[in-house]
Short mmCIF file of C-alpha atoms in Angstrom, two decimals:
data_model
loop_
_atom_site.label_atom_id
_atom_site.label_comp_id
_atom_site.label_asym_id
_atom_site.label_seq_id
_atom_site.Cartn_x
_atom_site.Cartn_y
_atom_site.Cartn_z
CA MET A 1 33.51 90.83 160.09
CA PHE A 2 31.22 88.12 158.63
CA ASP A 3 30.12 90.15 155.59
CA GLU A 4 33.57 91.01 154.28
CA VAL A 5 34.86 89.51 151.06
CA TYR A 6 37.86 87.19 151.38
CA ARG A 7 40.06 85.56 148.80
CA ILE A 8 40.24 81.80 148.61
CA PHE A 9 43.74 80.43 149.24
CA THR A 10 44.33 80.30 145.49
CA GLY A 11 43.79 84.05 145.28
CA ASN A 12 41.68 83.70 142.12
CA GLU A 13 38.12 83.92 143.44
CA ASP A 14 36.19 86.22 145.75
CA ILE A 15 33.89 84.56 148.26
CA LYS A 16 31.81 85.82 151.14
CA ARG A 17 31.85 84.31 154.58
CA PRO A 18 28.76 82.29 155.51
CA ALA A 19 25.98 83.84 157.55
CA LYS A 20 26.45 83.95 161.33
CA VAL A 21 23.68 81.41 161.87
CA LEU A 22 25.56 78.88 159.72
CA PHE A 23 28.75 79.55 161.66
CA TRP A 24 27.04 78.87 164.99
CA ALA A 25 25.28 75.80 163.58
CA GLU A 26 28.69 74.40 162.64
CA ILE A 27 29.96 74.93 166.20
CA GLY A 28 26.96 73.02 167.52
CA ARG A 29 27.41 70.22 165.02
CA ALA A 30 31.08 69.85 165.86
CA SER A 31 30.43 69.70 169.60
CA MET A 32 27.76 67.03 169.08
CA GLY A 33 30.20 65.03 166.97
CA LEU A 34 32.84 65.20 169.67
CA GLY A 35 30.29 64.15 172.29
CA SER A 36 29.20 61.16 170.23
CA TYR A 37 32.85 60.16 169.84
CA PHE A 38 33.34 59.98 173.61
CA MET A 39 30.02 58.17 174.06
CA SER A 40 31.07 55.53 171.51
CA LEU A 41 34.49 54.86 173.07
CA PRO A 42 33.27 51.85 175.11
CA LEU A 43 32.01 50.20 171.90
CA LEU A 44 35.19 51.07 170.02
CA GLN A 45 37.22 49.34 172.72
CA LEU A 46 35.60 46.04 171.70
CA LEU A 47 37.41 46.09 168.34
CA PRO A 48 40.56 43.96 168.01
CA GLN A 49 43.96 45.29 169.07
CA GLY A 50 46.49 46.51 166.51
CA ASP A 51 49.98 45.12 166.02
CA GLU A 52 51.93 48.31 166.86
CA HIS A 53 52.56 49.29 163.24
CA PRO A 54 52.81 53.00 162.37
CA VAL A 55 49.82 54.95 161.03
CA LEU A 56 50.11 58.37 159.38
CA VAL A 57 46.96 60.36 160.14
CA ILE A 58 46.30 63.02 157.49
CA PRO A 59 43.82 65.77 158.41
CA GLY A 60 40.82 66.55 156.23
CA PHE A 61 40.79 69.42 153.74
CA MET A 62 41.39 72.82 155.39
CA THR A 63 42.04 71.28 158.82
CA THR A 64 45.15 70.71 160.91
CA ASP A 65 46.63 68.01 163.14
CA ARG A 66 44.44 69.28 165.96
CA THR A 67 41.35 67.79 164.36
CA THR A 68 42.94 64.35 164.22
CA ALA A 69 43.74 64.23 167.94
CA PRO A 70 40.70 62.06 168.88
CA LEU A 71 41.52 59.57 166.11
CA ARG A 72 45.19 59.43 167.11
CA PHE A 73 44.17 58.93 170.76
CA TYR A 74 41.94 56.03 169.75
CA LEU A 75 44.59 54.44 167.53
CA LYS A 76 47.14 54.67 170.33
CA SER A 77 44.70 53.00 172.73
CA ARG A 78 44.39 50.11 170.23
CA SER A 79 48.19 49.53 170.13
CA TYR A 80 48.93 51.40 166.91
CA VAL A 81 51.62 54.07 166.63
CA PRO A 82 49.87 57.13 165.14
CA TYR A 83 51.87 59.99 163.63
CA ARG A 84 50.74 63.53 162.89
CA TRP A 85 51.53 64.77 159.44
CA GLN A 86 53.13 67.98 160.82
CA LEU A 87 52.67 70.01 157.61
CA GLY A 88 50.23 72.58 158.94
CA ARG A 89 46.80 73.17 157.41
CA ASN A 90 45.83 70.69 154.69
CA LEU A 91 45.30 72.92 151.64
CA ALA A 92 45.24 69.98 149.23
CA ASN A 93 48.37 71.25 147.48
CA PHE A 94 49.56 67.71 146.83
CA HIS A 95 52.34 68.61 144.41
CA GLU A 96 54.04 70.81 147.01
CA ILE A 97 53.85 68.30 149.87
CA GLU A 98 54.29 65.01 147.98
CA GLU A 99 57.98 64.64 148.84
CA LYS A 100 57.47 65.69 152.48
CA VAL A 101 54.83 63.03 153.11
#
């Protein structure tokens, strides 16, 4: 499964998946990042409140709205109105999504 060749979303290049050890290291890094987010929440609550204006939260490259859930939760707790972008995975195809955003 990890040694198979896959096509990038453009379909022009062949790439191999990373080694298993890199995959598991990424899982560990992500869980530590999430843990540090929850540990920093008390400090983040000391920042000033928002004024209830809307905020569009765009996910990072190759991620979805799921990854922005902690940020949207925080923004909502600070009296902002966060919105998901609701366009699926961010493939950086800006010309196709420009009108939708």
